[in-house]
Amino acid sequence: MSRSGARRRRGHGAQKGGGGHYVVEAILNDVLVGGVHMYEIKWKGYPDDHNNWVAGWNLNCPEILEEYNRTRKQNTADVSQFYKILESAAEHHPITVKNTVDEVGYPENFVYINKSVCSDEVPRPCSPMFPCECKDKCVADCPCVRERYYDKNGRVQVEAGTALMECGPKCGCGVNCSTRVVQRGSGVKFEIQRYEHKGWGVVTRTALARGTFIGEYVGELISFEEAEERGLADTAMGLTYLFDVDMACTGGEIADFSIDAKMQGNITHFFNHSCQPNMEIYPVYVEHRDPRLHRMAFFAARDILAGEELAFDYSPAASDGGGARLDCFCGAVSCRGSIFL
């Protein structure tokens, strides 16, 4: 997903030489936005994070453009609605989109949000947090940093599934406190891509180190009863975005609440399944310590290369028992062949 036009960081030239203009090294991708062909440009002598989108009429590299058109199937889907919706949705970086498979565009009636919304059945959290009195950043002996959930670079360094306790809104420390990782939002540069068998998916445009925060699963926070009702309908359709808030549950306990990202959500709505995932999920507490209402955050499970698809395991505890399932097209060496709903 991306924007309603070219997001230029550099001005109008498509060359860079001694005279101060940028030189096109390669064309990486193209999309159709409102009838205008936009091209993603790699600039000669600049790292990948300087890549940006330029309208075709503003390019001055006919030989490179001819070679690109000769060797690559052009994108025929008009993704202008993606760009329009995401104009103000992305947290820190523009989200781009690529569809060279079909003409499917933005999901109908889907609302992009960056924070979960609660239904009327969801109560206010009943376990308030006790704020620290630190200034600017938490000091070494502050209870908030005693567990050392994150390293100095803000990367998670505890086992997957460990509850992460971050400083809350009443703590005295500032936004740059080392514990405030998830609440600061994702700094990942995302691209939404269309796949032949998997539909929409998400890749990272830059390399990510193990432990990097990638995104928070957000949507409608609903009751168990509502989730059961929606789940039956979703299973009949062969598609569900329900995520039980159950990472604090033990034994046979059932989650009181679920997050449904089907009609409202963020970039995580588009994450695909993999039987060999490169992301792990952690419960996170910020505003309170109510175990029934923790937030859910994705972190890099290993070093991830630029251009890799971001994926997690939809059903890590699934067995070959009963239940609805879909064919899996994740392509992992250890693919189980099915996704359990």
XYZ file of C-alpha atoms in Angstrom:
341
model
C 0.000 0.000 0.000
C 1.251 3.394 -0.698
C 0.228 6.885 -1.543
C -1.727 9.044 -3.910
C 1.365 10.146 -5.815
C 5.133 10.109 -5.950
C 6.745 10.618 -2.572
C 9.779 12.600 -3.665
C 12.616 13.208 -1.261
C 14.872 14.785 -3.804
C 13.336 17.192 -6.251
C 12.555 16.766 -9.910
C 15.777 15.620 -11.597
C 16.242 12.010 -12.659
C 19.997 12.302 -12.946
C 22.797 12.750 -10.461
C 26.215 13.757 -11.588
C 28.658 16.500 -10.907
C 25.905 19.040 -11.502
C 23.849 17.871 -8.541
C 21.292 15.694 -10.352
C 20.408 12.074 -9.601
C 21.328 9.243 -11.987
C 19.004 6.256 -12.367
C 20.847 2.997 -11.719
C 17.848 0.690 -12.093
C 14.048 0.583 -12.183
C 12.855 -1.853 -9.534
C 9.081 -1.814 -9.779
C 6.102 -0.014 -11.298
C 2.520 0.660 -10.306
C -0.441 2.379 -11.911
C -1.754 5.220 -9.756
C -4.817 7.034 -11.043
C -3.817 6.259 -14.624
C -0.217 7.439 -14.153
C 2.640 4.935 -14.267
C 4.927 5.336 -11.248
C 8.366 3.721 -11.174
C 10.433 2.781 -8.131
C 13.965 4.051 -8.754
C 17.340 2.869 -7.445
C 19.699 5.868 -7.574
C 23.340 5.349 -8.534
C 25.700 5.735 -5.596
C 22.933 5.816 -2.970
C 21.774 3.093 -0.532
C 18.417 1.366 -0.909
C 16.721 3.552 1.698
C 17.026 6.432 -0.810
C 14.918 4.575 -3.390
C 11.705 6.406 -4.258
C 8.867 6.621 -6.771
C 8.935 8.833 -9.879
C 6.260 9.403 -12.513
C 7.091 7.958 -15.923
C 6.879 11.344 -17.583
C 9.623 12.583 -15.236
C 12.149 9.884 -16.122
C 15.116 10.635 -18.371
C 16.567 7.158 -18.865
C 14.983 5.698 -22.032
C 17.410 2.773 -22.338
C 16.903 1.642 -18.733
C 13.134 2.019 -19.110
C 13.134 0.024 -22.352
C 15.132 -2.781 -20.713
C 12.809 -2.813 -17.704
C 9.720 -3.052 -19.922
C 11.328 -5.809 -21.964
C 12.269 -8.047 -19.038
C 9.526 -7.444 -16.518
C 5.762 -7.857 -16.685
C 4.170 -4.508 -15.969
C 1.734 -4.018 -13.165
C -1.763 -3.536 -14.590
C -3.659 -3.103 -11.328
C -4.671 0.456 -10.433
C -3.598 0.719 -6.799
C -4.482 4.393 -6.361
C -6.992 3.479 -3.644
C -4.173 1.861 -1.663
C -2.131 5.044 -1.892
C -5.079 7.232 -0.961
C -6.000 5.190 2.132
C -2.421 5.001 3.363
C -1.599 8.665 2.847
C -1.824 9.282 6.586
C -1.905 5.703 7.883
C 1.731 4.617 7.921
C 3.477 5.221 11.232
C 6.956 6.321 10.144
C 7.597 5.413 6.498
C 5.486 5.302 3.314
C 4.039 1.876 2.548
C 4.427 0.841 -1.086
C 2.411 -1.749 -3.006
C 3.112 -4.079 -5.934
C 0.643 -6.176 -7.893
C 1.925 -7.890 -11.045
C -0.474 -10.824 -10.669
C -3.999 -9.554 -11.250
C -6.169 -6.445 -11.038
C -7.256 -6.811 -7.414
C -7.032 -3.562 -5.474
C -7.679 -2.352 -1.948
C -9.847 -4.714 0.178
C -13.449 -3.554 -0.009
C -14.695 -1.748 3.115
C -11.415 -2.304 4.986
C -10.528 0.562 7.362
C -6.848 1.157 8.143
C -6.209 1.905 11.828
C -3.076 2.031 13.980
C -4.703 1.269 17.327
C -7.267 -1.363 18.275
C -10.851 -0.249 18.872
C -12.950 -1.799 21.632
C -16.488 -3.083 21.273
C -19.060 -2.226 23.943
C -18.652 -5.669 25.530
C -14.988 -5.087 26.380
C -14.521 -3.697 29.924
C -11.990 -1.184 31.079
C -8.786 -2.905 32.274
C -8.981 -3.633 35.998
C -5.272 -3.979 36.758
C -3.661 -0.509 36.765
C 0.084 -0.163 36.448
C 2.249 1.573 39.016
C 4.188 4.372 37.284
C 7.849 5.105 37.832
C 9.124 8.563 38.716
C 12.150 8.623 36.417
C 12.907 11.685 34.301
C 13.655 11.482 30.579
C 14.820 7.832 30.670
C 14.521 5.087 33.273
C 17.544 4.760 35.539
C 19.377 1.466 36.063
C 17.598 0.528 39.309
C 14.094 1.431 38.072
C 11.683 -1.538 38.341
C 10.531 -0.831 34.778
C 13.892 -1.805 33.275
C 14.925 -4.490 35.744
C 13.919 -7.336 33.431
C 15.880 -5.985 30.438
C 13.348 -7.004 27.815
C 15.151 -4.963 25.136
C 18.806 -4.396 24.331
C 20.355 -0.964 23.791
C 19.098 -0.962 20.174
C 15.500 -1.623 21.183
C 15.577 -5.256 20.051
C 13.793 -7.841 22.136
C 16.197 -10.188 23.928
C 13.907 -12.506 25.877
C 12.244 -15.751 24.803
C 9.248 -15.564 22.469
C 5.977 -15.426 24.372
C 7.508 -13.629 27.367
C 5.247 -10.820 28.554
C 6.867 -7.450 27.825
C 6.143 -4.703 30.365
C 6.672 -1.208 28.983
C 6.507 2.121 30.778
C 3.008 3.552 30.704
C 1.431 6.971 30.132
C 1.741 7.932 33.806
C 5.449 7.101 34.089
C 7.768 10.067 34.451
C 10.166 9.023 31.665
C 9.878 10.365 28.135
C 9.045 8.796 24.783
C 12.694 7.852 24.194
C 12.863 5.642 27.285
C 14.430 2.281 26.424
C 11.278 0.407 27.487
C 8.948 2.248 25.111
C 9.535 0.160 21.986
C 6.141 -1.111 20.854
C 4.322 2.093 21.780
C 6.699 4.183 19.628
C 5.464 2.323 16.564
C 7.179 0.390 13.806
C 10.109 1.825 11.881
C 10.039 -0.913 9.229
C 9.700 0.058 5.566
C 6.919 -2.195 4.270
C 5.762 -3.159 0.806
C 2.477 -4.985 0.231
C 2.771 -7.490 -2.619
C 0.248 -9.613 -4.450
C 0.924 -13.365 -4.738
C -0.706 -15.800 -7.156
C -1.809 -18.350 -4.567
C -1.573 -16.416 -1.296
C -3.221 -13.102 -2.139
C -1.744 -10.051 -0.440
C 1.427 -10.350 1.633
C 4.045 -8.030 3.125
C 7.788 -7.783 2.517
C 10.384 -5.621 4.228
C 12.194 -3.207 1.925
C 15.264 -3.141 4.184
C 17.153 -5.761 6.188
C 15.988 -6.346 9.778
C 18.122 -7.602 12.649
C 16.857 -10.355 14.900
C 14.677 -8.941 17.673
C 13.531 -5.873 15.712
C 9.975 -4.745 16.470
C 7.925 -5.128 13.281
C 4.315 -4.343 14.110
C 1.386 -4.674 16.495
C -1.668 -6.759 15.636
C -4.607 -4.374 15.860
C -8.291 -4.555 14.966
C -11.618 -4.761 16.756
C -11.269 -6.020 20.325
C -14.346 -8.190 20.861
C -15.806 -10.599 23.437
C -15.471 -14.382 23.384
C -19.131 -14.746 22.404
C -18.798 -12.349 19.493
C -15.602 -14.050 18.378
C -17.336 -17.438 18.381
C -20.106 -16.088 16.183
C -17.748 -14.411 13.748
C -15.480 -17.447 13.750
C -18.240 -19.713 12.488
C -18.948 -17.349 9.603
C -15.235 -16.952 8.812
C -14.629 -20.704 8.797
C -17.484 -21.147 6.335
C -15.763 -18.592 4.065
C -12.350 -20.218 4.541
C -10.736 -17.023 5.857
C -10.370 -15.543 9.341
C -8.498 -12.660 10.956
C -9.475 -13.527 14.539
C -6.595 -13.581 16.998
C -7.366 -14.746 20.542
C -5.888 -12.601 23.311
C -4.773 -15.729 25.127
C -1.030 -15.481 25.622
C -1.549 -15.208 29.393
C -3.883 -18.218 29.475
C -2.636 -21.507 30.906
C -3.779 -25.100 30.576
C -7.271 -25.315 29.123
C -8.160 -21.664 29.752
C -10.031 -19.881 26.984
C -9.444 -16.259 26.034
C -12.091 -13.798 27.193
C -11.410 -11.545 24.214
C -10.181 -11.645 20.618
C -8.887 -9.158 18.071
C -10.591 -9.247 14.679
C -8.598 -7.496 11.939
C -10.900 -8.493 9.091
C -12.562 -5.110 8.539
C -10.310 -2.842 10.613
C -6.575 -3.246 11.016
C -3.096 -2.119 10.008
C -0.195 -3.588 8.013
C -0.409 -6.809 10.048
C -3.782 -7.540 8.403
C -1.772 -8.472 5.305
C 0.794 -10.759 6.992
C 0.730 -14.275 5.550
C 1.270 -17.643 7.199
C 4.500 -19.624 7.054
C 5.282 -23.027 8.516
C 8.817 -21.675 8.968
C 8.060 -18.107 10.127
C 10.520 -15.249 10.468
C 8.420 -13.438 13.092
C 7.532 -14.245 16.699
C 4.685 -12.895 18.826
C 4.925 -11.354 22.283
C 2.229 -10.121 24.675
C 2.829 -6.482 25.618
C 1.501 -4.376 28.486
C 1.617 -0.586 28.351
C -1.402 1.150 29.868
C -2.264 -1.592 32.373
C -1.378 -5.091 33.546
C -4.698 -6.847 32.881
C -3.690 -10.266 31.437
C -6.992 -10.564 29.579
C -6.295 -7.490 27.472
C -2.623 -7.538 26.548
C -1.454 -6.177 23.225
C 0.275 -8.442 20.666
C 3.510 -7.497 18.942
C 5.530 -9.074 16.136
C 9.331 -9.169 16.379
C 11.930 -10.559 13.971
C 12.689 -14.162 14.961
C 15.962 -14.055 13.013
C 17.899 -11.710 10.764
C 15.652 -10.934 7.785
C 16.934 -9.884 4.365
C 15.577 -6.951 2.394
C 12.851 -8.215 0.059
C 11.860 -11.155 2.283
C 8.201 -11.741 2.980
C 7.210 -11.240 6.626
C 5.190 -14.180 7.935
C 4.154 -15.887 11.158
C 2.676 -19.279 12.005
C -1.133 -18.994 12.072
C -1.548 -22.245 13.992
C 1.686 -23.348 15.703
C -0.122 -25.732 18.065
C -2.331 -27.322 15.401
C -2.335 -31.084 15.004
C -3.708 -33.451 12.426
C -6.938 -33.809 14.375
C -10.177 -32.258 13.155
C -11.041 -28.720 12.189
C -11.182 -26.678 9.005
C -8.016 -26.265 7.021
C -6.701 -24.630 3.880
C -3.920 -25.687 1.533
C -0.647 -23.999 2.488
C 1.468 -22.261 -0.155
C 4.154 -20.848 2.147
C 6.933 -22.652 0.260
C 8.931 -23.496 3.392
C 11.074 -26.629 3.396
C 9.180 -27.731 6.506
C 5.730 -26.839 5.105
C 2.963 -28.838 6.807
C 0.801 -28.646 3.700
C -2.205 -27.169 5.499
C -3.247 -24.113 7.490
C -5.691 -24.818 10.310
C -8.474 -22.281 10.841
